């Protein structure tokens, strides 16, 4: 069997009263697991937080933009390169180029267009009907192509070779976030990108009962003759120790990224950079739901990273039976004890001999997991060590 390169990231994070990720009623999301209600933070919420964290870690040239207003985005690049083109023309050739490259309709939204026609205002800019995810390098390539055919863009893109070029630009030189999280283009499945990273819904290791905060706000201009609140309301919240899990198929990540930005850099460098950014971003990021209200700025107390040669393995089953608070309260120590018992057992039954393990932990409550891997003194050290190990495994395959 061909050896794979799989990276697992596990984290225990205690979050105080908060509402990280709301459902349609405004309450924190939840799930039934092990027969009891658990706090839940959706994978989409944490993937979004991780992507936003990338802006502090990577150059913008290595990132993408996901938006319906993709024609405006491309038109800005066109006019930046060729200021002599007026904005209306730039928008027109941008829309035509994107439509050819992605197979998606790029046109003014009907409701906005009807409203503009009724009010006698300018027609809105064309948009895609769904979020379009393109890398900075893809947008640059499409801008150059659009400028090349600016004189008669429709005739230019009818040419078979130019049409193929547009498709090729949209399907090569993917950004780190596209390579990790994937891309779906509903109208052109041949340029879809399978996600190399999978992020699980974060679950509390214990049963959680939601709570509600009744609040009032006072009108600063009220007089003694007008007592009472200017506003009242309620905010739902919970608090929990969460088990978080993510996995990266490094082989797929390598295929998605293709060649790096710099042809002279070592072959494994783009993949290593992406892996390091993901581990750093996933561990350190936090969804921002109601964060101004609760100020719930915490970081994981325990992080376990495993590099495997077979398949991903989540440790969530360690918490199928809810962790009970100890006599003095708290769930973190109990959760670490569960992992300390569960991980060796599951690894013995299903693990591979090539598995490497690293641990980052904070405080005495996490001592139970200290013996299951090589300890790292800091997140920076952990990220660099994992990145180097991934590069080492990739290099013999070149």
CSV table of C-alpha atoms in Angstrom, one decimal:
chain,number,residue,atom,x,y,z
A,1,UNK,CA,0.0,0.0,0.0
A,2,UNK,CA,1.3,3.4,-0.9
A,3,UNK,CA,2.3,5.5,2.1
A,4,UNK,CA,0.4,8.7,2.6
A,5,UNK,CA,1.2,11.9,4.5
A,6,UNK,CA,-1.6,12.8,6.9
A,7,UNK,CA,-1.5,15.5,9.6
A,8,UNK,CA,-3.9,15.5,12.5
A,9,UNK,CA,-4.4,18.4,14.9
A,10,UNK,CA,-6.2,18.0,18.2
A,11,UNK,CA,-6.9,20.7,20.7
A,12,UNK,CA,-8.7,21.1,24.1
A,13,UNK,CA,-9.8,24.7,24.6
A,14,UNK,CA,-11.8,26.0,27.5
A,15,UNK,CA,-14.1,28.9,26.6
A,16,UNK,CA,-15.9,31.0,29.3
A,17,UNK,CA,-19.4,32.4,28.9
A,18,UNK,CA,-19.7,33.1,25.1
A,19,UNK,CA,-21.7,32.7,21.9
A,20,UNK,CA,-19.0,31.8,19.4
A,21,UNK,CA,-21.4,30.5,16.7
A,22,UNK,CA,-25.1,31.2,16.7
A,23,UNK,CA,-28.0,29.2,15.2
A,24,UNK,CA,-31.0,30.8,13.5
A,25,UNK,CA,-32.6,31.8,16.8
A,26,UNK,CA,-29.4,33.5,18.1
A,27,UNK,CA,-28.6,30.7,20.5
A,28,UNK,CA,-25.2,29.0,20.6
A,29,UNK,CA,-25.1,26.0,18.4
A,30,UNK,CA,-25.4,22.6,20.0
A,31,UNK,CA,-25.5,18.9,19.3
A,32,UNK,CA,-26.5,15.6,20.9
A,33,UNK,CA,-23.5,13.4,21.4
A,34,UNK,CA,-23.3,10.4,23.7
A,35,UNK,CA,-26.9,11.0,24.6
A,36,UNK,CA,-26.5,14.4,26.0
A,37,UNK,CA,-26.5,18.0,24.8
A,38,UNK,CA,-23.1,19.4,23.9
A,39,UNK,CA,-21.8,22.9,23.0
A,40,UNK,CA,-20.9,23.0,19.3
A,41,UNK,CA,-19.0,25.4,17.1
A,42,UNK,CA,-19.5,24.6,13.4
A,43,UNK,CA,-16.6,23.7,11.1
A,44,UNK,CA,-17.5,26.6,8.9
A,45,UNK,CA,-17.1,29.0,11.7
A,46,UNK,CA,-13.6,27.8,12.6
A,47,UNK,CA,-12.5,27.5,9.0
A,48,UNK,CA,-13.5,31.1,8.5
A,49,UNK,CA,-11.6,32.2,11.6
A,50,UNK,CA,-8.5,30.2,10.3
A,51,UNK,CA,-8.7,31.8,6.9
A,52,UNK,CA,-8.9,35.3,8.4
A,53,UNK,CA,-5.9,34.4,10.6
A,54,UNK,CA,-3.9,33.6,7.5
A,55,UNK,CA,-3.7,37.4,6.7
A,56,UNK,CA,-1.3,37.7,9.6
A,57,UNK,CA,0.8,34.8,8.5
A,58,UNK,CA,1.1,34.8,4.7
A,59,UNK,CA,1.7,37.3,1.9
A,60,UNK,CA,-1.5,38.4,0.2
A,61,UNK,CA,-0.2,36.9,-3.1
A,62,UNK,CA,-0.6,33.4,-1.5
A,63,UNK,CA,-4.2,34.0,-0.5
A,64,UNK,CA,-7.5,34.1,-2.3
A,65,UNK,CA,-10.7,36.2,-2.2
A,66,UNK,CA,-14.2,34.7,-2.0
A,67,UNK,CA,-17.0,37.0,-3.2
A,68,UNK,CA,-20.0,37.4,-5.5
A,69,UNK,CA,-18.6,40.8,-6.5
A,70,UNK,CA,-15.8,39.2,-8.4
A,71,UNK,CA,-16.3,41.3,-11.5
A,72,UNK,CA,-15.6,44.5,-9.6
A,73,UNK,CA,-12.6,42.8,-8.0
A,74,UNK,CA,-11.1,41.9,-11.4
A,75,UNK,CA,-12.0,45.3,-12.9
A,76,UNK,CA,-9.9,47.0,-10.2
A,77,UNK,CA,-6.9,44.9,-11.2
A,78,UNK,CA,-7.5,45.8,-14.8
A,79,UNK,CA,-7.7,49.5,-14.3
A,80,UNK,CA,-4.7,49.4,-12.0
A,81,UNK,CA,-2.7,47.9,-14.9
A,82,UNK,CA,-4.2,50.0,-17.6
A,83,UNK,CA,-5.5,53.4,-16.2
A,84,UNK,CA,-6.5,54.5,-19.7
A,85,UNK,CA,-9.4,52.0,-19.7
A,86,UNK,CA,-12.5,53.6,-18.2
A,87,UNK,CA,-14.2,51.8,-15.4
A,88,UNK,CA,-17.3,50.7,-17.3
A,89,UNK,CA,-15.2,49.1,-20.0
A,90,UNK,CA,-13.0,47.4,-17.4
A,91,UNK,CA,-16.1,46.0,-15.7
A,92,UNK,CA,-17.5,44.7,-19.1
A,93,UNK,CA,-14.3,42.9,-20.0
A,94,UNK,CA,-13.9,41.6,-16.5
A,95,UNK,CA,-17.4,40.0,-16.6
A,96,UNK,CA,-16.8,38.4,-20.0
A,97,UNK,CA,-13.4,37.0,-18.9
A,98,UNK,CA,-14.8,35.5,-15.7
A,99,UNK,CA,-17.8,34.0,-17.4
A,100,UNK,CA,-15.5,32.3,-19.9
A,101,UNK,CA,-13.0,31.2,-17.2
A,102,UNK,CA,-15.5,29.8,-14.7
A,103,UNK,CA,-18.6,29.0,-16.9
A,104,UNK,CA,-20.7,31.0,-14.4
A,105,UNK,CA,-23.1,33.8,-15.4
A,106,UNK,CA,-21.7,37.1,-14.4
A,107,UNK,CA,-24.6,39.7,-14.6
A,108,UNK,CA,-26.3,42.4,-12.6
A,109,UNK,CA,-28.5,40.9,-9.9
A,110,UNK,CA,-32.1,41.0,-11.2
A,111,UNK,CA,-33.6,42.6,-8.1
A,112,UNK,CA,-31.0,45.3,-8.0
A,113,UNK,CA,-31.2,45.9,-11.7
A,114,UNK,CA,-35.0,46.2,-11.6
A,115,UNK,CA,-34.8,48.7,-8.7
A,116,UNK,CA,-32.2,50.7,-10.6
A,117,UNK,CA,-34.4,50.8,-13.7
A,118,UNK,CA,-37.4,51.9,-11.7
A,119,UNK,CA,-35.5,54.6,-9.9
A,120,UNK,CA,-33.6,55.8,-13.0
A,121,UNK,CA,-30.3,55.1,-11.3
A,122,UNK,CA,-27.1,53.5,-12.7
A,123,UNK,CA,-27.3,49.7,-13.4
A,124,UNK,CA,-25.5,47.8,-10.6
A,125,UNK,CA,-22.3,46.0,-11.3
A,126,UNK,CA,-22.4,42.4,-12.6
A,127,UNK,CA,-22.0,39.7,-9.9
A,128,UNK,CA,-21.8,35.9,-9.8
A,129,UNK,CA,-24.9,34.1,-8.4
A,130,UNK,CA,-22.8,32.5,-5.7
A,131,UNK,CA,-19.6,33.1,-3.9
A,132,UNK,CA,-16.6,32.7,-6.3
A,133,UNK,CA,-13.2,31.8,-4.8
A,134,UNK,CA,-10.2,32.9,-6.8
A,135,UNK,CA,-6.5,33.3,-5.8
A,136,UNK,CA,-4.7,36.5,-6.2
A,137,UNK,CA,-2.5,35.0,-8.9
A,138,UNK,CA,-5.5,33.7,-10.8
A,139,UNK,CA,-7.1,37.2,-10.7
A,140,UNK,CA,-3.8,38.7,-11.9
A,141,UNK,CA,-3.6,36.2,-14.8
A,142,UNK,CA,-7.2,36.9,-15.8
A,143,UNK,CA,-6.6,40.6,-15.6
A,144,UNK,CA,-3.7,40.3,-18.0
A,145,UNK,CA,-5.8,38.2,-20.4
A,146,UNK,CA,-8.7,40.6,-20.3
A,147,UNK,CA,-6.4,43.5,-21.1
A,148,UNK,CA,-5.0,41.5,-24.0
A,149,UNK,CA,-8.4,41.2,-25.5
A,150,UNK,CA,-9.9,44.5,-24.4
A,151,UNK,CA,-10.4,45.8,-27.9
A,152,UNK,CA,-13.1,43.2,-28.7
A,153,UNK,CA,-13.3,40.9,-25.7
A,154,UNK,CA,-16.2,38.7,-27.0
A,155,UNK,CA,-14.4,37.9,-30.3
A,156,UNK,CA,-11.1,37.4,-28.4
A,157,UNK,CA,-12.6,34.8,-26.0
A,158,UNK,CA,-14.4,33.0,-28.8
A,159,UNK,CA,-11.0,31.9,-30.0
A,160,UNK,CA,-10.5,28.3,-28.8
A,161,UNK,CA,-7.0,28.9,-27.5
A,162,UNK,CA,-7.9,32.0,-25.6
A,163,UNK,CA,-10.9,30.3,-24.1
A,164,UNK,CA,-8.6,27.4,-23.0
A,165,UNK,CA,-6.2,29.9,-21.5
A,166,UNK,CA,-8.9,31.5,-19.4
A,167,UNK,CA,-9.9,28.1,-18.1
A,168,UNK,CA,-6.3,27.2,-17.4
A,169,UNK,CA,-5.6,30.4,-15.5
A,170,UNK,CA,-8.7,29.8,-13.2
A,171,UNK,CA,-7.5,26.2,-12.5
A,172,UNK,CA,-3.8,26.7,-11.8
A,173,UNK,CA,-1.7,28.5,-9.2
A,174,UNK,CA,-4.2,28.0,-6.4
A,175,UNK,CA,-3.8,30.0,-3.2
A,176,UNK,CA,-3.0,28.4,0.1
A,177,UNK,CA,-6.6,28.8,1.3
A,178,UNK,CA,-8.1,27.4,-1.8
A,179,UNK,CA,-5.7,24.4,-1.7
A,180,UNK,CA,-6.6,23.8,1.9
A,181,UNK,CA,-10.3,24.4,2.0
A,182,UNK,CA,-11.3,23.7,-1.6
A,183,UNK,CA,-13.5,25.4,-4.1
A,184,UNK,CA,-16.8,24.5,-5.7
A,185,UNK,CA,-17.8,26.1,-9.0
A,186,UNK,CA,-21.3,24.9,-9.6
A,187,UNK,CA,-21.3,25.7,-13.3
A,188,UNK,CA,-17.9,24.3,-14.1
A,189,UNK,CA,-17.1,21.2,-12.1
A,190,UNK,CA,-13.9,20.6,-13.9
A,191,UNK,CA,-12.3,23.5,-12.1
A,192,UNK,CA,-13.5,22.4,-8.6
A,193,UNK,CA,-10.8,21.9,-6.0
A,194,UNK,CA,-11.1,19.1,-3.5
A,195,UNK,CA,-10.3,20.4,0.1
A,196,UNK,CA,-7.0,19.1,1.5
A,197,UNK,CA,-8.0,20.1,5.0
A,198,UNK,CA,-11.0,18.8,7.0
A,199,UNK,CA,-12.2,20.6,10.1
A,200,UNK,CA,-14.6,18.9,12.5
A,201,UNK,CA,-17.3,20.6,14.4
A,202,UNK,CA,-15.9,21.5,17.8
A,203,UNK,CA,-17.8,19.7,20.6
A,204,UNK,CA,-17.8,20.1,24.4
A,205,UNK,CA,-16.3,17.2,26.2
A,206,UNK,CA,-19.1,17.4,28.8
A,207,UNK,CA,-22.8,18.1,28.9
A,208,UNK,CA,-23.7,21.8,28.5
A,209,UNK,CA,-26.9,23.6,29.6
A,210,UNK,CA,-27.5,26.8,27.7
A,211,UNK,CA,-28.0,30.0,29.7
A,212,UNK,CA,-29.5,33.4,29.0
A,213,UNK,CA,-28.4,36.9,30.0
A,214,UNK,CA,-31.1,39.5,30.6
A,215,UNK,CA,-29.7,42.9,30.0
A,216,UNK,CA,-30.8,46.5,30.1
A,217,UNK,CA,-29.3,49.7,28.5
A,218,UNK,CA,-29.9,53.1,30.0
A,219,UNK,CA,-30.7,56.2,27.8
A,220,UNK,CA,-28.0,58.8,28.8
A,221,UNK,CA,-30.5,61.6,28.1
A,222,UNK,CA,-33.2,60.2,30.4
A,223,UNK,CA,-34.3,62.5,33.2
A,224,UNK,CA,-35.6,61.7,36.7
A,225,UNK,CA,-39.1,62.0,35.2
A,226,UNK,CA,-38.3,59.2,32.8
A,227,UNK,CA,-37.0,56.3,34.9
A,228,UNK,CA,-36.3,52.9,33.4
A,229,UNK,CA,-34.3,51.3,30.7
A,230,UNK,CA,-34.0,52.6,27.2
A,231,UNK,CA,-33.6,49.0,25.9
A,232,UNK,CA,-34.0,45.5,27.3
A,233,UNK,CA,-33.2,42.1,25.8
A,234,UNK,CA,-31.6,38.7,26.3
A,235,UNK,CA,-28.5,37.0,24.9
A,236,UNK,CA,-28.0,33.3,25.0
A,237,UNK,CA,-24.6,31.9,25.9
A,238,UNK,CA,-22.8,28.8,27.2
A,239,UNK,CA,-19.4,27.9,28.5
A,240,UNK,CA,-17.5,24.7,27.7
A,241,UNK,CA,-14.2,22.8,27.3
A,242,UNK,CA,-14.1,22.0,23.6
A,243,UNK,CA,-12.4,19.2,21.8
A,244,UNK,CA,-11.3,20.5,18.4
A,245,UNK,CA,-10.0,18.4,15.5
A,246,UNK,CA,-8.7,19.0,12.0
A,247,UNK,CA,-6.8,16.9,9.4
A,248,UNK,CA,-4.7,17.7,6.3
A,249,UNK,CA,-4.1,15.3,3.4
A,250,UNK,CA,-0.6,16.6,2.6
A,251,UNK,CA,-0.4,14.7,-0.7
A,252,UNK,CA,-3.6,16.4,-1.9
A,253,UNK,CA,-2.4,19.7,-0.6
A,254,UNK,CA,0.8,19.3,-2.7
A,255,UNK,CA,-1.2,18.5,-5.8
A,256,UNK,CA,-3.6,21.5,-5.2
A,257,UNK,CA,-0.7,23.9,-4.8
A,258,UNK,CA,1.3,22.8,-7.8
A,259,UNK,CA,4.4,24.9,-8.4
A,260,UNK,CA,5.3,27.5,-5.8
A,261,UNK,CA,5.6,31.3,-6.3
A,262,UNK,CA,9.4,31.1,-6.8
A,263,UNK,CA,10.7,28.6,-9.3
A,264,UNK,CA,14.1,28.6,-7.4
A,265,UNK,CA,12.7,27.6,-4.0
A,266,UNK,CA,12.9,24.0,-2.8
A,267,UNK,CA,10.0,21.8,-4.0
A,268,UNK,CA,8.5,21.2,-0.6
A,269,UNK,CA,8.6,24.9,0.5
A,270,UNK,CA,5.0,25.9,-0.6
A,271,UNK,CA,3.5,22.8,1.1
A,272,UNK,CA,5.5,23.4,4.2
A,273,UNK,CA,4.4,27.0,4.3
A,274,UNK,CA,0.8,26.0,3.9
A,275,UNK,CA,1.0,23.4,6.6
A,276,UNK,CA,2.7,25.7,9.1
A,277,UNK,CA,0.1,28.4,8.3
A,278,UNK,CA,-2.8,26.0,8.9
A,279,UNK,CA,-1.5,24.6,12.2
A,280,UNK,CA,-0.7,28.1,13.5
A,281,UNK,CA,-4.0,29.5,12.2
A,282,UNK,CA,-6.2,26.6,13.4
A,283,UNK,CA,-4.7,26.5,16.9
A,284,UNK,CA,-4.6,30.2,17.5
A,285,UNK,CA,-7.8,31.5,15.8
A,286,UNK,CA,-11.1,32.1,17.4
A,287,UNK,CA,-14.6,32.7,15.8
A,288,UNK,CA,-15.7,36.2,16.6
A,289,UNK,CA,-19.4,35.7,17.3
A,290,UNK,CA,-20.4,38.1,20.2
A,291,UNK,CA,-16.8,38.5,21.1
A,292,UNK,CA,-17.3,42.2,22.0
A,293,UNK,CA,-20.1,41.2,24.4
A,294,UNK,CA,-18.2,38.4,26.2
A,295,UNK,CA,-14.5,39.0,25.6
A,296,UNK,CA,-13.9,35.3,25.5
A,297,UNK,CA,-10.3,35.5,24.3
A,298,UNK,CA,-8.8,32.1,25.2
A,299,UNK,CA,-6.3,29.8,23.6
A,300,UNK,CA,-6.1,26.0,23.7
A,301,UNK,CA,-4.7,24.5,26.9
A,302,UNK,CA,-3.5,21.4,25.1
A,303,UNK,CA,-2.6,20.7,21.4
A,304,UNK,CA,-1.6,17.3,20.0
A,305,UNK,CA,-0.3,17.1,16.4
A,306,UNK,CA,0.3,13.7,14.7
A,307,UNK,CA,2.0,13.0,11.4
A,308,UNK,CA,0.7,9.7,10.0
A,309,UNK,CA,1.2,7.4,7.0
A,310,UNK,CA,-2.2,5.8,6.7
A,311,UNK,CA,-5.4,7.8,7.5
A,312,UNK,CA,-6.7,10.5,9.7
A,313,UNK,CA,-7.9,9.5,13.2
A,314,UNK,CA,-10.1,11.8,15.4
A,315,UNK,CA,-10.0,11.2,19.2
A,316,UNK,CA,-13.6,12.5,19.7
A,317,UNK,CA,-14.7,9.0,20.8
A,318,UNK,CA,-12.8,9.5,24.0
A,319,UNK,CA,-15.6,11.9,25.0
A,320,UNK,CA,-18.6,9.8,23.9
A,321,UNK,CA,-19.2,9.4,27.6
A,322,UNK,CA,-19.4,13.0,28.9
A,323,UNK,CA,-16.5,14.1,31.2
A,324,UNK,CA,-17.8,14.8,34.7
A,325,UNK,CA,-16.4,17.8,36.6
A,326,UNK,CA,-14.1,16.8,39.4
A,327,UNK,CA,-14.9,17.5,43.1
A,328,UNK,CA,-13.4,21.0,42.8
A,329,UNK,CA,-15.0,21.7,39.4
A,330,UNK,CA,-13.5,21.8,35.9
A,331,UNK,CA,-13.4,19.5,33.0
A,332,UNK,CA,-9.9,20.1,31.5
A,333,UNK,CA,-8.0,17.7,33.7
A,334,UNK,CA,-10.5,14.9,33.2
A,335,UNK,CA,-10.5,15.5,29.4
A,336,UNK,CA,-6.6,15.2,29.4
A,337,UNK,CA,-6.9,12.0,31.4
A,338,UNK,CA,-9.3,10.6,28.9
A,339,UNK,CA,-6.9,11.3,26.1
A,340,UNK,CA,-4.0,9.9,27.9
A,341,UNK,CA,-5.9,6.6,28.2
A,342,UNK,CA,-7.6,6.6,24.8
A,343,UNK,CA,-4.7,7.7,22.5
A,344,UNK,CA,-2.3,4.8,23.2
A,345,UNK,CA,-5.2,2.3,22.9
A,346,UNK,CA,-6.5,3.6,19.5
A,347,UNK,CA,-2.9,3.9,18.2
A,348,UNK,CA,-2.1,0.3,19.2
A,349,UNK,CA,-5.2,-0.9,17.4
A,350,UNK,CA,-5.2,1.2,14.3
A,351,UNK,CA,-2.0,3.4,14.2
A,352,UNK,CA,1.0,3.0,11.9
A,353,UNK,CA,4.7,2.6,12.9
A,354,UNK,CA,5.6,5.9,11.1
A,355,UNK,CA,3.4,8.1,13.3
A,356,UNK,CA,5.2,11.1,14.9
A,357,UNK,CA,3.6,13.0,17.8
A,358,UNK,CA,4.1,16.4,19.3
A,359,UNK,CA,2.4,18.0,22.3
A,360,UNK,CA,2.0,21.6,23.4
A,361,UNK,CA,0.4,22.0,26.8
A,362,UNK,CA,-0.2,24.7,29.4
A,363,UNK,CA,-0.6,24.3,33.2
A,364,UNK,CA,-0.7,21.3,35.6
A,365,UNK,CA,-4.2,20.2,34.5
A,366,UNK,CA,-2.7,18.9,31.2
A,367,UNK,CA,0.1,16.8,32.8
A,368,UNK,CA,-1.6,13.5,32.0
A,369,UNK,CA,-0.9,14.0,28.2
A,370,UNK,CA,2.8,14.9,28.7
A,371,UNK,CA,4.0,11.4,27.9
A,372,UNK,CA,2.2,10.8,24.7
A,373,UNK,CA,4.6,12.7,22.4
A,374,UNK,CA,7.5,15.1,22.1
A,375,UNK,CA,6.7,18.3,24.0
A,376,UNK,CA,7.1,21.7,22.4
A,377,UNK,CA,7.8,24.8,24.5
A,378,UNK,CA,5.7,27.1,22.3
A,379,UNK,CA,3.3,27.2,19.4
A,380,UNK,CA,6.1,28.7,17.2
A,381,UNK,CA,8.4,25.8,18.0
A,382,UNK,CA,5.6,23.3,17.3
A,383,UNK,CA,4.7,24.9,14.0
A,384,UNK,CA,8.3,24.9,12.8
A,385,UNK,CA,8.9,21.3,13.9
A,386,UNK,CA,5.8,20.0,12.2
A,387,UNK,CA,6.6,21.9,9.0
A,388,UNK,CA,10.2,20.5,8.9
A,389,UNK,CA,8.9,16.9,9.5
A,390,UNK,CA,6.4,17.3,6.6
A,391,UNK,CA,9.1,18.6,4.3
A,392,UNK,CA,11.4,15.7,5.3
A,393,UNK,CA,8.7,13.2,4.3
A,394,UNK,CA,8.0,14.9,1.0
A,395,UNK,CA,11.6,15.2,-0.1
A,396,UNK,CA,12.3,11.5,-0.9
A,397,UNK,CA,9.4,11.5,-3.2
A,398,UNK,CA,10.8,14.2,-5.5
